[in-house]
Amino acid sequence: MHPSSFTFAWRNIRKYPAFSLINLGGLAIGIAASFVLLVYSQREMSCDRQFRDHDRIARIGTDFFNMGGFAPSQPFLREFLRASCKDVQYATALMSGDLMSVRTQQQDRAYTAIRAYYIDSVFFKVFSYPVASGAVPQAGLAPGQTILMEDEARKFFGSQDPIGRTIYVAKENQPYQIVAVLKSSFQKSHLDPRLFLPLPATAIGKFDGNWSSASLYNYVKLTPQGSMAGLQRWLDRLREKVIYPTSGAIMSFAQWQASPKNVKFTIQPLADIYFHSNLNFELSPGGNLTQVKLLGAIGLFLILLAIINYVNLVTARSSVRSREIGIKKTFGASRVRLGRQMLLESLFFSLLAMGLAVVLIRGILFAYKWATGIPLTGPMSLTPMHYLWLLVFSLVVGMLAGVYPAIYLTAFKPILSIRSLAMQSGKGNGRVRNVLVIFQFMVAAGLVFSSFVIYAQWQFMQNKDKGLSTQGVLTINNLYTMGKRTAAFRQVVEQQAQVVSTSLCERAPASNDIVMYTYKTPAMSRPMTIPSFPVDARYIQTLGLHLTSGRNFDKDLVSDTNSLILNESAVAALGLFNPVGSTINGSERVIGVVKDFNYASFRQKIGPVVLRYSQTGCMLAVKISGGHVNAFLDQLNAKAKEFTGGEPLEINWLDDNFAKLAEKEKLLGEAITFFTALAILLATLGLIGLTLFTIERRTREIGIRKVLGANVDQILRLVSRDFIRLAVIAALVAFPISWWLMNRWLEDFAYRIHVGVGTFFLAGAVIVMIAWSVVSLLTIRAAMANPIHSLRTE
Amino acid sequence: MIELKRISKWVMVGNKPNFILKDINLGIKEGEFVSIMGPSGSGKSSLLNIIGMLDDASEGEYFFLNQAVHGLKEKHRSQLYKQYIGFVFQAYHLIDELTVYENIETPLIYQNIKSSERQAMVADILDRFQIVGKKDLFPTQLSGGQQQLVGIARALIAKPKLLLADEPTGNLNSRQGEEIMDLFKELNKEGVTIIQVTHSEKNAGYGTRIINLLDGRVEL
Ligand SMILES: Nc1ncnc2c1ncn2[C@@H]1O[C@H](COP(=O)(O)OP(=O)(O)OP(=O)(O)O)[C@@H](O)[C@H]1O
Ligand SMILES: [Mg+2]
């Protein structure tokens, strides 16, 4: 070839720097952003699949008293599995510790809030963690031994070799010797180990016949011949032959299965846990499949936008290129050869774009973390494998982008294309280009609309009347450190000027706490399990619940130990017509009713709740007024030291609890907004290119019209009119689709917004405004120019 | 009608002024048919552009219908030329994307003339130029002579008092050129003042006066 296609492509880039830069930039942004989303989706979707034989690994959860299911299960289940389940090769029990401190020297400052996993000897037989240094003992961790993750080892010891060193754990400064360090992996897992400690024998304890407990996470690895179905059959037999008999056999097995005493198990294949498990006491917050799917789709859209930009800009320039191609054709170049040249050119372009994308990927990840505060993909260290993917991905994009121009441009009849040009390319090709531009605006409009809806729902959840007042309410959760001195501590708290009221209780709304009791009215044949809040007489006041009838608990009434206050849903669920004064469970009396208040996810309707009188809460709810919260907390902590034996207070704000409930929506909103901005950027780049091209093509027309008396306004309208029309059509097509999708998303919420016409108009206005301002800004120079320059005859 | 006093036009080359027009004094009365002649690069087009208010002179005074154009704001000036001046170009400068009808209609749109009125005016002129049958064609579907006819129709549609034509027959064969010149003569008889730039003595002969330019000056 003479000159080579690449030289030729390079010359073309230099000849049209503005077009080329826009084209290259658009392609690079598209490649980078969609690659980031590809890696993100892949990482999420393959969560936990990095473990060897992951399809043979499962977790066994349990449920009893209809409490909604627990991720952990009975501590001694492991022993039963090992003893008699033929399908199971290894059964391991894991305990998740409390947050605690770690020191590298006894006197040193501590690294705080580190969670340890307590593991047994076969944990690493089930979970194949790669070892970075040292060796995992074959017989499991001996007492006093520990294993760290790479990140923690680096945090504690910097670049020094951690093997053989000692760390001091928790406030007792218990020493552990490091025997191995595990590789930190880019892969995601529902397990989030920081450091491993040996599981103490007391955690499993002696089998006491009590199947209503769930404290250890039981994982099994099946034998190569074993099956989940076999495990299920074994669990069924266990229920019938071992667990049912412990209930004293006062009812038949069938009756027992229908009663709240019934103990159930769930087998969760390892790879299903992350997205599909929603049990109490999960080890880590689960993944959000909606978000992964949506971002995956956006990734696809982004690369499509970038390809469309390329196709549009290349074919828009076809009036120029057709001349070159026509001449080549008259001198005998075959269509195949010319097509190959176009393809090579787009491949060359996509490789250049890839080079730029490598830089942009870091930029996008950094910007994402900066904008949302949370990294999109965890620690993103791109491996050589990723770069190989990126190369393949870019080449595929280059092929896709090159195909249409190659077919389209080489189809010109040589004579026509030498002569001209604008006429021939004007019509059919313009239509294809319009469709592509409409598609770009559609994606942008749909995304803008969707992010508006998601944000509105999030806002709604933030501002919804929750039936209680969260403002300035905190709970102190580690009263257990105070023992008998809790009452004295409470007095100290109440003496603080800022404290409005306090309440001893066992449960805060929107927290992880679970308390369930069964209730049965005389009219009911079977008791009902209802979430319950054991609280003292100040709870209603402290949390701002609304008493709608009856009265509050009274600490001076001895009879109130058997009193209940129901929420409105509980009144309905128990079928009470005159709730106040009615009797439940034989001896308990309803003394009041409170308005329904939110205590769990907004996705579900507020269910029945019972407040039970109790004076022995494990946490203290405190309502404070006024500002200077930090100063208040410092003061409180200083006063508390003497009661807790030096431990800092564990404090939760109710507002934070509720914010956590809406976190998925917040993250989704932020992620979508971020990538919507990128999509708009891409569509805008495309628009800039097309506008520049249009202006170039229409300079003469603009000149003529000015001579005929058009003013600047009229010229601007002339050029932007076509684009705005496309934007409006795109918005009209995009909105029904995204309206339908967003409604499906909203269906999951019991408490949701209804999307009004205003949202359509707003999103439409955003898109049209962007189109209009881009086009106008670019056109204004051409519109102001003196027409005699563009009309001078050569 | 037109009064040019000491009009000069220059562009700066380096830091020396390079004169395109120098010290032009010229009066043109209503009803004249003036031909401007001169070698290439002598400043004919530049002079026409200044008369047509598309360009400013660097120096001098220009009165059009007794108004001082050199003192007018851009907006008024464009008002003035929209109302009184029509342009015809050597390269026709029709808009390729518009039909003959739409091309002719365009100046009326920019003068905010009502749609029904526009229809009547365009129909009149199509009729007069005998191009009714071509009204739905695009410029590329016409011969050069026909295109120029459309260009002239467009220039006349708003009934200007002054028609400016820069080598209107430059791209046409001699028979087509003659037709255009006959048309100009007829228009002139009806009272339209015409200033044309031409290289052809024969075409200049159609006019009532010839102005010769050489190196930016009027040759006497
Ligand atoms: N904007 C400008 N900048 C610099 N030089 C200019 C400009 N406009 C015109 N000129 C120069 O002024 C001179 C006169 O140009 P003009 O177009 O008026 O000539 P002309 O008589 O119309 O020639 P022709 O017969 O070839 O059309 C030429 O030398 C031209 O190069
Ligand atoms: Mg000229």
mmCIF file of C-alpha atoms and ligand atoms in Angstrom, chain A residues 789 792, chain B residues 11 20 39-46 167 199, ligand 1:
data_model
loop_
_atom_site.group_PDB
_atom_site.id
_atom_site.type_symbol
_atom_site.label_atom_id
_atom_site.label_comp_id
_atom_site.label_asym_id
_atom_site.label_seq_id
_atom_site.Cartn_x
_atom_site.Cartn_y
_atom_site.Cartn_z
ATOM 1 C CA HIS A 789 -16.452 36.243 2.703
ATOM 2 C CA ARG A 792 -16.744 35.343 -2.805
ATOM 3 C CA VAL B 11 -6.700 46.349 4.294
ATOM 4 C CA ILE B 20 -8.474 48.271 -2.644
ATOM 5 C CA PRO B 39 -9.423 44.376 -15.010
ATOM 6 C CA SER B 40 -9.533 41.601 -12.480
ATOM 7 C CA GLY B 41 -8.582 42.779 -9.027
ATOM 8 C CA SER B 42 -9.377 46.405 -9.746
ATOM 9 C CA GLY B 43 -11.953 46.564 -6.971
ATOM 10 C CA LYS B 44 -15.248 46.194 -8.830
ATOM 11 C CA SER B 45 -16.765 43.685 -6.428
ATOM 12 C CA SER B 46 -15.507 45.633 -3.450
ATOM 13 C CA GLU B 167 -20.960 39.521 -13.297
ATOM 14 C CA HIS B 199 -16.111 42.161 -18.296
HETATM 15 N N1 LIG C 1 -10.993 41.116 2.562
HETATM 16 C C1 LIG C 1 -9.936 41.324 1.776
HETATM 17 N N2 LIG C 1 -8.696 41.190 2.290
HETATM 18 C C2 LIG C 1 -7.612 41.408 1.533
HETATM 19 N N3 LIG C 1 -7.678 41.724 0.250
HETATM 20 C C3 LIG C 1 -8.883 41.866 -0.338
HETATM 21 C C4 LIG C 1 -10.065 41.662 0.390
HETATM 22 N N4 LIG C 1 -11.128 41.845 -0.429
HETATM 23 C C5 LIG C 1 -10.576 42.144 -1.633
HETATM 24 N N5 LIG C 1 -9.253 42.159 -1.569
HETATM 25 C C6 LIG C 1 -8.323 42.472 -2.673
HETATM 26 O O1 LIG C 1 -8.768 43.673 -3.245
HETATM 27 C C7 LIG C 1 -8.598 43.655 -4.647
HETATM 28 C C8 LIG C 1 -9.911 43.908 -5.316
HETATM 29 O O2 LIG C 1 -10.773 42.829 -5.178
HETATM 30 P P1 LIG C 1 -12.159 42.703 -5.930
HETATM 31 O O3 LIG C 1 -12.763 41.392 -5.570
HETATM 32 O O4 LIG C 1 -12.961 43.896 -5.633
HETATM 33 O O5 LIG C 1 -11.705 42.701 -7.473
HETATM 34 P P2 LIG C 1 -12.601 42.568 -8.759
HETATM 35 O O6 LIG C 1 -12.398 43.784 -9.514
HETATM 36 O O7 LIG C 1 -13.983 42.216 -8.396
HETATM 37 O O8 LIG C 1 -11.905 41.363 -9.520
HETATM 38 P P3 LIG C 1 -12.579 40.233 -10.427
HETATM 39 O O9 LIG C 1 -12.817 40.796 -11.732
HETATM 40 O O10 LIG C 1 -11.539 39.148 -10.459
HETATM 41 O O11 LIG C 1 -13.807 39.787 -9.699
HETATM 42 C C9 LIG C 1 -8.023 42.316 -5.015
HETATM 43 O O12 LIG C 1 -6.640 42.464 -5.180
HETATM 44 C C10 LIG C 1 -8.326 41.460 -3.794
HETATM 45 O O13 LIG C 1 -7.307 40.516 -3.625
#
